[in-house]
Amino acid sequence: MAKRKIRIMVAKPGLDGHDRGARVLARCFRDAGFEVIYTGCHQSPEQIAAAAIQEDVDLVGLSCLSGAHRTLFPRVIELLREQGADDIVVIGGGIIPDQDFPKLYGAGIKAIFTPGAPLEAIIDWIRTNIKPRK
Amino acid sequence: MADESEETDKLRKIREGDVRTASRLIRNLEDDLPEAKSTIKRIFPHTGRAHVIGITGPPGAGKSTLVDALISSFRKKEKTVGVLAVDPTSPFTGGAILGDRIRMQRHAEDPGVFVRSLATRGALGGLSKAVGDAVHVMDVMGKEIIMVETVGTGQQEVEIINHSHTVIVVLVPGMGDDIQAIKAGIMEIADIFVINKADRDGANQLLSELNAMLNMAPEFPGGWRPPVIRIGNVFDSGPFGESLVELSAAIGDHHRRLMEKDLLGDRMRRKALMEINEALRDAILAPILKELAESGEMDRITGRLLRKESDPYTIAEEVARRFLK
């Protein structure tokens, strides 16, 4: 009996070892009934894109608190595109100044959540925007 | 249902090792889509080339770290590697955290390595129901070594023997007295024992307990006595590297022994029986359960049971009489 499940990867690109937030998210995604792959800290965009494809996830959630999101987030999207995996939705979170939002949205990031975003809002966004396949 | 040329194309891509196609197929197998099964029907004749290594043991024993180290050692020998890492699904929410991959991420960019995490999705025995077919997919991709890492197991999760040619049971010191070593279950399925974190207290005691247990065994099939390999602190790279060489040699020796003594046949027969069993259950039991659920009869039966108007055996006999001619 077919049952589609949403698979999400939570990843931390770049030189940023602060993963409390990413772990809290991973846990709350689990409690929302999603399957969550957590890749740990210090990942290159190349590692993240490769892992997302190997795991066939629906969504990648990038977390960055180091200030390098303007470079790292678009690079992940670019790599997914290059490998024909642009159906994987990418969202971002962390310490991201408002003025960077347009650049990130322009690069293809579908949503950005910053400190104070309620967990329910993130889960609701996922439920609304990521449909289990077919 | 996908059309013929699309299916042929999919098969070709998988045989060429295309990760995206293979990973999507594994996803469809996990989700139990009928078209994924028809793809398996087509790839099945091409399976049976890989050496499948099962890695099992209690939670936190260091299975993923060991798999990571083994990936490196197989890659040094220029073997291509597939890894299926299983973690548990929550019985309450259906969600899962698949965290084995964290230990293996340094191989993410190596095209010779394909790591795929699976959630148990309610399957017992320490694996996911899709794992057998996922092994077939990686096999057809041409992965020479496929490592299957179980969930952290207790004493009884021995399903891994139905999927592997070589089973490695990973233990750590300090988990119980010597009675644990003579119990049935997981202690019986090892082709190779690893005492992980062997720099800790109790490693020598565990070693002598395992040896005492092995000394009591009446016989070993094919004369293979499971070696016990001590592996120390992963951060102490010299000794860790040496013990890993020992482990990978033992894996090679075991594979050769399986070939020489024609023991692979037994393992393959076990896997074949299990696959037939599961396929039959899907083909026969699943439609019955579906009909009972959809017609509302399942609720009525459950009510009868709760009111003690009947018992599970009588109900099962009634259902069987009706559906199985």
XYZ file of C-alpha atoms in Angstrom:
459
model
C 0.000 0.000 0.000
C 1.678 3.126 -1.232
C 2.415 5.794 1.322
C 4.370 8.863 0.350
C 6.589 10.462 2.933
C 8.330 13.835 2.905
C 12.118 13.610 3.187
C 14.077 16.625 4.353
C 17.786 17.256 4.657
C 19.028 19.710 7.264
C 22.518 20.926 6.449
C 25.002 23.464 7.707
C 27.244 24.821 4.983
C 30.600 26.425 5.630
C 32.655 27.143 8.694
C 29.937 27.288 11.281
C 29.831 24.934 14.225
C 26.703 26.273 15.879
C 24.119 23.622 15.219
C 21.726 23.868 18.166
C 19.138 25.478 15.910
C 19.602 22.893 13.171
C 19.205 20.100 15.701
C 16.071 21.600 17.175
C 14.637 21.826 13.678
C 15.624 18.250 12.841
C 13.861 17.080 15.977
C 10.720 19.090 15.334
C 10.578 17.874 11.721
C 10.766 14.337 13.056
C 7.874 15.079 15.389
C 5.933 16.471 12.430
C 6.231 13.057 10.782
C 8.943 13.862 8.235
C 12.045 11.807 7.580
C 15.038 13.993 8.348
C 18.598 13.493 7.242
C 21.043 15.582 9.206
C 24.498 15.954 7.715
C 26.262 17.726 10.582
C 28.387 20.890 10.506
C 31.135 22.164 8.201
C 29.698 20.941 4.933
C 30.729 22.257 1.553
C 27.942 23.100 -0.903
C 29.277 20.226 -3.034
C 28.822 17.746 -0.181
C 25.337 19.053 0.527
C 24.175 18.823 -3.086
C 25.632 15.338 -3.517
C 24.010 14.115 -0.305
C 20.634 15.631 -1.236
C 20.674 13.727 -4.515
C 21.839 10.459 -2.955
C 19.081 10.736 -0.364
C 16.420 11.848 -2.872
C 15.045 14.490 -0.503
C 12.158 16.835 -1.301
C 13.617 19.739 0.625
C 16.990 20.991 1.820
C 17.016 23.321 4.821
C 20.268 25.267 5.023
C 21.304 26.841 8.283
C 24.065 29.409 8.439
C 25.079 31.645 11.306
C 28.481 32.689 10.012
C 27.482 35.390 7.538
C 28.542 33.424 4.465
C 24.976 32.665 3.343
C 25.229 35.071 0.373
C 27.843 32.807 -1.196
C 26.966 29.380 0.155
C 23.181 29.235 -0.293
C 23.161 30.188 -4.006
C 26.028 27.775 -4.648
C 23.986 24.828 -3.324
C 21.138 25.750 -5.680
C 23.530 26.110 -8.593
C 25.018 22.663 -7.958
C 21.594 21.029 -7.689
C 20.618 22.673 -10.979
C 23.805 21.489 -12.685
C 23.010 17.940 -11.655
C 19.442 18.061 -12.874
C 18.018 18.159 -9.379
C 16.309 21.536 -9.451
C 13.069 19.937 -8.263
C 14.643 19.801 -4.794
C 13.362 22.861 -2.913
C 15.919 24.807 -0.866
C 15.060 27.006 2.108
C 17.403 28.829 4.448
C 17.678 30.062 7.969
C 20.053 31.571 10.488
C 21.456 35.031 11.030
C 20.408 36.618 7.772
C 19.996 40.407 7.475
C 16.820 41.622 5.782
C 18.767 43.324 3.011
C 20.107 39.939 1.857
C 16.637 38.456 1.336
C 16.180 39.713 -2.262
C 19.512 38.278 -3.373
C 18.743 34.898 -1.818
C 15.189 34.761 -3.184
C 16.595 35.777 -6.551
C 19.034 32.879 -6.409
C 16.152 30.457 -5.887
C 15.874 30.110 -2.105
C 12.151 29.564 -1.579
C 11.825 30.715 2.038
C 13.981 32.244 4.764
C 13.425 31.838 8.480
C 15.375 33.914 10.959
C 15.636 33.826 14.781
C 12.218 34.043 16.388
C 10.433 32.197 13.606
C 7.940 29.874 15.308
C 8.602 26.185 14.614
C 4.930 25.772 13.661
C 5.334 28.424 10.959
C 8.212 26.499 9.408
C 6.324 23.213 9.517
C 3.211 24.854 8.080
C 5.281 26.306 5.257
C 6.634 22.847 4.462
C 3.204 21.214 4.606
C 1.782 23.867 2.280
C 4.619 24.008 -0.197
C 6.059 20.496 -0.286
C 3.607 17.895 -1.415
C 4.504 14.256 -1.205
C 5.230 13.095 -4.734
C 2.301 12.103 -7.003
C 2.372 2.586 -15.339
C 5.454 3.899 -17.102
C 5.751 2.968 -20.743
C 8.189 0.455 -22.145
C 10.892 2.802 -23.465
C 10.859 4.822 -20.250
C 11.390 1.633 -18.237
C 14.240 0.514 -20.516
C 15.829 3.921 -20.138
C 15.532 3.711 -16.358
C 17.129 0.274 -16.347
C 19.996 1.499 -18.520
C 20.626 4.506 -16.273
C 20.700 2.353 -13.163
C 23.110 -0.086 -14.773
C 25.311 2.874 -15.653
C 25.311 3.839 -11.992
C 23.115 6.955 -12.224
C 22.590 8.018 -8.617
C 19.532 10.164 -9.195
C 17.577 7.411 -10.944
C 18.668 4.788 -8.423
C 17.889 6.964 -5.451
C 14.450 7.803 -6.840
C 13.760 4.102 -7.353
C 14.771 3.338 -3.763
C 12.407 6.098 -2.644
C 9.583 4.548 -4.642
C 10.366 1.154 -3.134
C 10.219 2.633 0.354
C 6.898 4.224 -0.501
C 5.743 0.850 -1.828
C 4.712 2.015 -5.298
C 3.624 -0.796 -7.624
C 5.709 0.570 -10.522
C 8.853 0.334 -8.381
C 8.160 -3.367 -8.017
C 7.898 -3.789 -11.770
C 11.318 -2.170 -12.125
C 12.714 -4.660 -9.610
C 11.269 -7.477 -11.715
C 13.376 -6.199 -14.586
C 16.628 -5.630 -12.709
C 16.441 -8.838 -10.690
C 18.160 -11.025 -13.328
C 21.196 -8.717 -13.208
C 21.684 -8.943 -9.435
C 24.023 -11.098 -7.411
C 27.456 -9.649 -8.070
C 28.137 -7.507 -5.014
C 29.624 -8.624 -1.718
C 27.001 -7.621 0.842
C 28.303 -6.891 4.328
C 25.903 -6.470 7.241
C 26.943 -4.351 10.203
C 24.912 -4.651 13.373
C 25.218 -3.995 17.086
C 23.754 -1.913 19.916
C 23.068 1.834 19.620
C 26.182 3.950 19.961
C 28.554 1.020 19.469
C 30.250 2.879 16.630
C 28.706 1.158 13.619
C 28.515 4.271 11.416
C 32.046 5.340 12.278
C 33.250 1.858 11.421
C 31.345 1.919 8.120
C 32.954 5.260 7.342
C 36.417 3.816 7.976
C 35.617 0.717 5.914
C 34.468 2.892 2.991
C 37.956 4.457 2.973
C 39.664 1.111 3.130
C 37.597 -0.331 0.240
C 38.140 2.819 -1.805
C 41.902 2.435 -1.350
C 41.500 -0.958 -3.019
C 39.533 0.792 -5.777
C 36.287 -0.976 -4.999
C 33.041 0.899 -5.491
C 30.882 1.069 -2.396
C 27.182 1.356 -1.601
C 25.914 1.934 1.915
C 22.369 1.473 3.202
C 22.076 2.944 6.680
C 18.902 2.244 8.629
C 17.605 4.310 11.539
C 14.325 3.928 13.449
C 10.972 5.494 12.591
C 9.001 6.994 15.463
C 6.059 4.735 16.335
C 4.125 7.847 17.374
C 4.636 10.379 14.594
C 6.013 8.279 11.734
C 8.941 10.695 11.525
C 12.594 9.748 11.728
C 16.014 11.240 12.198
C 18.468 9.558 9.894
C 21.809 10.415 11.423
C 24.202 7.679 10.309
C 25.210 9.742 7.337
C 26.894 12.395 9.513
C 29.803 10.000 10.078
C 30.198 9.314 6.361
C 29.820 12.781 4.828
C 33.494 13.055 3.895
C 32.753 10.542 1.127
C 29.771 12.508 -0.227
C 31.651 13.849 -3.244
C 33.321 10.563 -4.173
C 31.433 9.213 -7.211
C 32.497 5.695 -6.211
C 30.460 5.891 -3.004
C 26.670 5.993 -2.706
C 25.234 6.371 0.789
C 21.481 6.098 1.267
C 19.647 6.414 4.601
C 16.473 4.425 5.212
C 13.929 4.669 8.017
C 12.510 1.419 9.431
C 8.896 2.562 8.828
C 7.536 0.045 11.277
C 9.552 -2.975 10.126
C 10.855 -5.177 12.916
C 14.181 -6.956 12.862
C 16.432 -3.906 12.675
C 15.990 -3.094 8.997
C 13.548 -1.464 6.613
C 11.262 -3.492 4.392
C 12.787 -1.856 1.327
C 16.334 -2.833 2.239
C 16.406 -6.091 0.262
C 15.332 -4.377 -2.943
C 17.610 -1.407 -2.263
C 20.521 -3.878 -2.114
C 19.419 -5.164 -5.539
C 19.421 -1.609 -6.907
C 22.963 -0.860 -5.680
C 24.095 -4.257 -6.924
C 22.812 -3.513 -10.423
C 24.490 -0.085 -10.276
C 27.730 -2.038 -10.109
C 28.661 -1.372 -6.489
C 31.187 -4.080 -5.637
C 30.771 -3.746 -1.895
C 27.400 -3.015 -0.284
C 27.342 -2.338 3.438
C 24.022 -2.531 5.247
C 24.017 -0.882 8.657
C 21.120 -1.900 10.908
C 19.454 0.264 13.517
C 21.020 -0.003 16.953
C 19.927 -3.507 17.849
C 18.996 -5.359 20.972
C 19.378 -9.100 21.250
C 16.844 -10.269 18.758
C 17.149 -8.190 15.584
C 18.758 -10.765 13.345
C 17.046 -9.959 10.034
C 20.415 -8.783 8.700
C 21.530 -12.398 8.129
C 18.911 -12.711 5.397
C 20.530 -9.885 3.460
C 24.277 -10.284 3.952
C 27.089 -12.545 2.905
C 29.235 -11.394 5.800
C 27.771 -10.225 9.121
C 29.857 -8.058 11.440
C 28.547 -7.767 14.999
C 29.952 -4.668 16.695
C 30.127 -4.823 20.488
C 31.519 -2.472 23.104
C 32.914 -3.218 26.567
C 30.746 -2.887 29.623
C 27.365 -4.024 28.373
C 26.719 -6.981 30.637
C 28.171 -10.056 32.240
C 29.262 -13.284 30.584
C 25.757 -14.730 30.474
C 25.005 -12.231 27.718
C 27.622 -13.917 25.572
C 25.922 -17.315 25.583
C 22.424 -16.098 24.826
C 20.732 -16.833 21.532
C 20.057 -14.205 18.906
C 22.478 -11.558 17.801
C 25.494 -13.322 19.317
C 24.916 -16.273 16.991
C 24.864 -14.439 13.697
C 28.363 -12.973 13.576
C 30.867 -13.971 10.928
C 33.188 -11.413 12.446
C 33.041 -9.872 15.917
C 34.346 -6.379 16.498
C 35.086 -5.144 19.995
C 34.861 -1.432 19.374
C 36.246 1.257 21.675
C 38.657 -1.430 22.841
C 40.814 1.131 24.633
C 38.134 1.237 27.321
C 37.970 -0.837 30.485
C 36.452 -4.259 30.077
C 37.651 -4.919 26.524
C 39.874 -7.818 27.551
C 37.090 -9.326 29.606
C 34.716 -9.106 26.651
C 37.361 -10.703 24.451
C 37.771 -13.674 26.763
C 33.999 -14.058 27.126
C 33.564 -14.126 23.368
C 36.381 -16.629 22.996
C 34.883 -18.802 25.727
C 31.553 -18.689 23.893
C 33.177 -19.567 20.583
C 35.106 -22.417 22.210
C 31.790 -23.973 23.186
C 30.425 -23.973 19.658
C 30.001 -27.562 18.442
C 31.102 -26.721 14.899
C 31.588 -23.864 12.500
C 30.066 -24.084 9.004
C 32.885 -24.316 6.470
C 35.369 -24.311 9.341
C 35.018 -20.528 9.728
C 35.508 -19.546 13.335
C 34.405 -15.921 13.673
C 37.486 -13.858 14.456
C 37.249 -11.279 17.237
C 38.876 -8.002 16.268
C 39.624 -5.260 18.756
C 39.338 -1.741 17.424
C 40.535 1.139 19.561
C 39.892 4.847 19.741
C 39.088 6.326 16.354
C 41.037 9.474 17.290
C 44.183 7.455 17.911
C 44.808 7.013 14.219
C 47.862 4.719 14.261
C 46.410 1.762 16.172
C 42.949 2.452 14.706
C 44.338 2.164 11.198
C 46.143 -1.068 12.028
C 43.057 -2.735 13.475
C 41.088 -1.601 10.465
C 43.557 -3.349 8.168
C 42.970 -6.463 10.264
C 39.193 -6.088 9.942
C 39.249 -5.554 6.215
C 41.529 -8.579 5.801
C 39.059 -10.652 7.837
C 36.209 -9.493 5.585
C 38.202 -10.549 2.523
C 39.091 -13.917 4.103
C 35.465 -14.569 4.953
C 34.324 -13.788 1.431
C 36.954 -16.130 -0.003
C 35.898 -18.872 2.411
C 32.278 -18.469 1.325
C 33.361 -18.938 -2.272
C 35.750 -21.851 -1.709
C 33.414 -23.851 0.477
C 30.375 -22.971 -1.590
C 28.692 -21.489 1.464
C 27.331 -18.587 -0.520
C 24.626 -20.919 -1.843
C 23.187 -21.391 1.650
C 23.092 -17.674 2.300
C 21.515 -16.991 -1.064
C 18.882 -19.663 -0.451
C 18.072 -18.019 2.874
C 17.659 -14.673 1.152
C 15.559 -16.215 -1.625
C 13.223 -17.861 0.914
C 12.845 -14.609 2.793
C 12.096 -12.698 -0.398
C 9.451 -15.200 -1.442
C 7.953 -15.043 2.037
C 7.701 -11.278 1.961
C 6.377 -11.140 -1.569
C 3.706 -13.714 -0.666
C 2.709 -11.733 2.377
C 2.349 -8.646 0.189
C 0.460 -10.513 -2.495
C -1.906 -12.448 -0.211
C -2.225 -10.763 3.172
C -2.082 -7.113 2.125
C -5.165 -7.242 -0.162
C -7.163 -9.043 2.531
C -6.251 -6.445 5.148
C -7.096 -3.689 2.684
C -10.517 -5.115 1.942
C -11.281 -5.665 5.622
C -10.302 -2.088 6.372
C -12.174 -0.547 3.464
C -15.391 -2.497 4.022
C -15.412 -1.474 7.678
C -15.256 -5.104 8.724
C -11.964 -4.600 10.533
C -13.739 -2.266 12.958
C -16.515 -4.810 13.534
C -14.010 -7.620 14.138
C -11.998 -5.458 16.517
C -15.217 -4.632 18.405
C -16.077 -8.329 18.746
C -12.618 -8.979 20.133
C -12.809 -6.106 22.601
C -16.239 -7.281 23.837
C -14.783 -10.807 24.186
C -17.399 -12.143 21.782
C -14.614 -13.864 19.889
C -10.870 -14.444 20.005
C -8.085 -13.674 17.501
C -7.709 -17.287 16.378
C -11.389 -17.875 15.610
C -11.518 -14.589 13.730
C -8.404 -15.449 11.720
C -9.864 -18.851 10.812
C -13.135 -17.250 9.668
C -11.293 -14.720 7.506
C -8.989 -17.384 6.064
C -11.953 -19.632 5.167
C -13.601 -16.786 3.322
C -10.609 -15.477 1.369
C -8.392 -18.502 0.777
C -9.941 -21.178 -1.343
